[in-house]
Coordinates of C-alpha atoms in Angstrom, one line a residue:
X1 CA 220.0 13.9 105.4
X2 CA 222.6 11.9 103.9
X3 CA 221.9 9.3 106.5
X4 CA 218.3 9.1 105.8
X5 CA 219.2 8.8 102.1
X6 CA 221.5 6.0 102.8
X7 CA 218.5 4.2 104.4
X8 CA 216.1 4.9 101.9
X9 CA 218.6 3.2 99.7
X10 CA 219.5 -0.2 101.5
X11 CA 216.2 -0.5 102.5
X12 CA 215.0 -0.5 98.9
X13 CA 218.1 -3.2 97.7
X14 CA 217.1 -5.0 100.9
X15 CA 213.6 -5.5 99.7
X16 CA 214.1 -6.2 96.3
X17 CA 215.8 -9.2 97.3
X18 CA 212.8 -10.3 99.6
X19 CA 210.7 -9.8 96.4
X20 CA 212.8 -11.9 94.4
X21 CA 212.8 -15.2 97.5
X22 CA 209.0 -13.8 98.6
X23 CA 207.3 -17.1 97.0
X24 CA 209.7 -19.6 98.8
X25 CA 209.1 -17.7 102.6
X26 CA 206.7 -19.2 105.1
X27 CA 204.8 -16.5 106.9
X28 CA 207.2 -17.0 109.7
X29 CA 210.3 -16.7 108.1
X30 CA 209.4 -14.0 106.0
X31 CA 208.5 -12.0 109.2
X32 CA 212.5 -12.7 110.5
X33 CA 213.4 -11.5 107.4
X34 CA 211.9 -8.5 107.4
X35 CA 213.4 -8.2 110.9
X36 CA 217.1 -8.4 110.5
X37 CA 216.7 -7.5 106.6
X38 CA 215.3 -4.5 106.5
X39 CA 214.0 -3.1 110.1
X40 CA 217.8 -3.6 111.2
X41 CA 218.7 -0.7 108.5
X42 CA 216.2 1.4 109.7
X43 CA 216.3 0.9 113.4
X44 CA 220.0 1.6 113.5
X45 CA 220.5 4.9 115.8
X46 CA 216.7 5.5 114.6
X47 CA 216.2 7.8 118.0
X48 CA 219.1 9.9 116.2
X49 CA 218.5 10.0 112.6
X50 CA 215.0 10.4 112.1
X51 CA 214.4 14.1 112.6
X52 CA 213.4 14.1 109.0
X53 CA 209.9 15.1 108.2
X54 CA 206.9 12.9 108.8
X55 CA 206.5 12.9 105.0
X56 CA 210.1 11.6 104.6
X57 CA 209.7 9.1 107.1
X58 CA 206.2 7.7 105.8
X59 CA 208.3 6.9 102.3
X60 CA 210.3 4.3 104.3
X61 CA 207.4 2.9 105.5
X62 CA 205.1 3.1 102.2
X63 CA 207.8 0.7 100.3
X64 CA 207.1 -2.0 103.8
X65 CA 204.0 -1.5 103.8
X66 CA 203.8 -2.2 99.6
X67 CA 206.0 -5.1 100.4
X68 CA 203.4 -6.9 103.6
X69 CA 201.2 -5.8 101.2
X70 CA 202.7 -7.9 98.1
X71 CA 202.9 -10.6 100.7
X72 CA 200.2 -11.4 102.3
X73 CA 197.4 -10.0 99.4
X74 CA 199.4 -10.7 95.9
X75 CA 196.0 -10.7 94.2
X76 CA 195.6 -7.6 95.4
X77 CA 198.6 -6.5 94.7
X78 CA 198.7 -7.4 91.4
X79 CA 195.5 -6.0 90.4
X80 CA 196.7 -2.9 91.4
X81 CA 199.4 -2.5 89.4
X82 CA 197.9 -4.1 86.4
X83 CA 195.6 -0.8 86.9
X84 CA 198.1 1.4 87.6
X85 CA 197.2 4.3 84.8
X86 CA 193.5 3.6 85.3
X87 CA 192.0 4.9 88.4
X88 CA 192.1 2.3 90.6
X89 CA 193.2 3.7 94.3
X90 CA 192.6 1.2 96.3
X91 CA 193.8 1.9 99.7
X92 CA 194.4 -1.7 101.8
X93 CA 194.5 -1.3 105.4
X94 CA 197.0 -3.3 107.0
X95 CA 196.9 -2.8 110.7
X96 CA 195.7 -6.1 111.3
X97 CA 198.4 -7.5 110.0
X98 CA 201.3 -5.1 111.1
X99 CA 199.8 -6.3 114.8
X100 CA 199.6 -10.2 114.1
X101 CA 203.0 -9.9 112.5
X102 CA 204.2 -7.5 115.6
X103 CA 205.6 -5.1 113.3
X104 CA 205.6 -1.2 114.1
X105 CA 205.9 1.8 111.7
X106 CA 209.2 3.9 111.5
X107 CA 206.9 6.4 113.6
X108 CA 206.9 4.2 116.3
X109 CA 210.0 2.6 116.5
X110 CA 211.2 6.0 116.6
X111 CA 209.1 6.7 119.5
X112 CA 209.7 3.6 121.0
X113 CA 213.2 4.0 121.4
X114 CA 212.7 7.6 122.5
X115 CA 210.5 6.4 125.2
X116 CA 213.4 3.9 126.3
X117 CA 215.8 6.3 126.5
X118 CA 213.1 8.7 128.4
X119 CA 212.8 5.8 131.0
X120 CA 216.8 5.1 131.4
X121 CA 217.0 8.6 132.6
X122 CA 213.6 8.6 134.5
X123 CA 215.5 5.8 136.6
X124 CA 219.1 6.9 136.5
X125 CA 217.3 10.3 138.6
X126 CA 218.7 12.5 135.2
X127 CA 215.4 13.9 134.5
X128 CA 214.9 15.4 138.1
X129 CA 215.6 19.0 136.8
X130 CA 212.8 18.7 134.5
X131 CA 209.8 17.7 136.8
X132 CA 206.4 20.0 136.5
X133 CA 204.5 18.0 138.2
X134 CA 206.4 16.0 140.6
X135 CA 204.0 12.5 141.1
X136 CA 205.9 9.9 142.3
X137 CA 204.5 7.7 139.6
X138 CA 204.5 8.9 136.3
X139 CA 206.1 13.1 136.8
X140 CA 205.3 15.2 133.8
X141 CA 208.7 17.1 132.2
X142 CA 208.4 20.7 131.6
X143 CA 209.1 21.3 127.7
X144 CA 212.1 23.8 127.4
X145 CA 211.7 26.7 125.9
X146 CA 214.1 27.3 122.8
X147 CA 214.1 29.3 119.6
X148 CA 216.0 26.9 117.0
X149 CA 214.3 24.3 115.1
X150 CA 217.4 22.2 115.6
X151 CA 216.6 22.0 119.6
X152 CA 213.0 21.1 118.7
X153 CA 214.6 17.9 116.8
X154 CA 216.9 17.2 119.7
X155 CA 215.9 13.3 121.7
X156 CA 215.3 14.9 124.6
X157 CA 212.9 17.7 123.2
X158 CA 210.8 14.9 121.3
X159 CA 211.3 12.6 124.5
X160 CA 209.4 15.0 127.0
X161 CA 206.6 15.3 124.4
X162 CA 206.3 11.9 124.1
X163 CA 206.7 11.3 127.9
X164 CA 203.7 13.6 129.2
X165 CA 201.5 11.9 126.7
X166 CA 201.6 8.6 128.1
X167 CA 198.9 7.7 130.4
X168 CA 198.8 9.2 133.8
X169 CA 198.0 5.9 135.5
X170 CA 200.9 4.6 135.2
X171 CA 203.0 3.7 138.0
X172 CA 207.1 4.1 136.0
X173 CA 208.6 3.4 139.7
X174 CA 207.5 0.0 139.9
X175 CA 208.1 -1.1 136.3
X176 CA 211.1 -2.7 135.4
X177 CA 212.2 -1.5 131.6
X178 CA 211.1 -4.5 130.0
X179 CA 207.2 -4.1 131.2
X180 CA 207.4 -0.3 130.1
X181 CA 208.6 -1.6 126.8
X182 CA 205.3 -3.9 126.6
X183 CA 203.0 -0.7 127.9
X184 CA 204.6 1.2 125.3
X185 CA 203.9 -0.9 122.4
X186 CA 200.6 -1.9 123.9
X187 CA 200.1 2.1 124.1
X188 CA 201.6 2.6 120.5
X189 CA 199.2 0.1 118.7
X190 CA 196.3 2.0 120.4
X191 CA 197.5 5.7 119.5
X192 CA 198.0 3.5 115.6
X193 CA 194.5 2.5 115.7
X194 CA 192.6 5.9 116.7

């Protein structure tokens, strides 16, 4: 938790100061920004940390998402928060532009990292205890039982979810990690968009 608040913290002084420089950034600069700036806090041990709630986690994301938003629609934006005591909920979509910019929720990173780790011991032969189904492609992990919430928020509990829902075609033996990492992103903005 203290973690998490620590996060919450640099990643709002982080993107206070990309307000303040917002008007001088090219769309190409602001999206390196936002990479090393802010993403950089949150991605640090993010496999680890984020064990919080969904809820907690979506309040990272709402002040990036406010910020993209600020960027790329500052009419918008501004109209909004002229009309902030009226009702004016507007709610602005802003998939297309998280995929055009190649930026992924805290959700996903999460997962993403998860699934990494998930592969390095699909390869290393660590996960052979766990096999349900043994395929040779793609095996789906049996999901230890266990009666504390604090083993349900363990990496390895959330990466055997996450590892019997990707897609059973798959063939993990012939992939090399850096073609899993571009099925799993390909996978991720899917999952985002249904």
């Amino acid at each position: 938790k203290n973690h998490y608040e620590h996060v919450i913290k640099m990643t709002s002084n982080k993107l206070s100061f990309l307000y303040g420089v917002r008007r001088f950034l090219s769309e190409k600069v602001m999206i390196v920004m936002l990479n090393s700036y802010v993403f950089s806090i949150s991605d640090y041990c993010l496999d680890i940390w984020a064990v919080q709630s969904d809820l907690m986690l979506a309040s990272i994301q709402a002040k990036v998402d406010r910020f993209i938003v600020n960027f790329y629609l500052p009419i918008l934006a501004r109209k909004k928060k002229r009309n902030k005591n009226t009702t004016c909920n507007v709610k602005v979509d802003i998939s297309d532009i998280m995929e055009k910019c190649n930026f992924f929720t805290v959700h996903e990173r999460r997962d993403l990292f998860t699934l990494k780790y998930m592969y390095v011991k699909f390869k290393s032969g660590l996960l052979d205890g766990f096999y349900r189904n043994f395929c040779k492609n793609r095996p789906t992990l049996s999901l230890i039982s266990h009666n504390t919430v604090l083993f349900t928020k363990s990496l390895l509990y959330r990466g055997i979810i996450l590892w019997n829902e990707l897609p059973k075609d798959w063939d993990l033996s012939t992939l090399t990690l850096n073609v899993f990492v571009k099925k799993c992103k390909d996978w991720l903005i899917v999952k985002r968009s249904n």
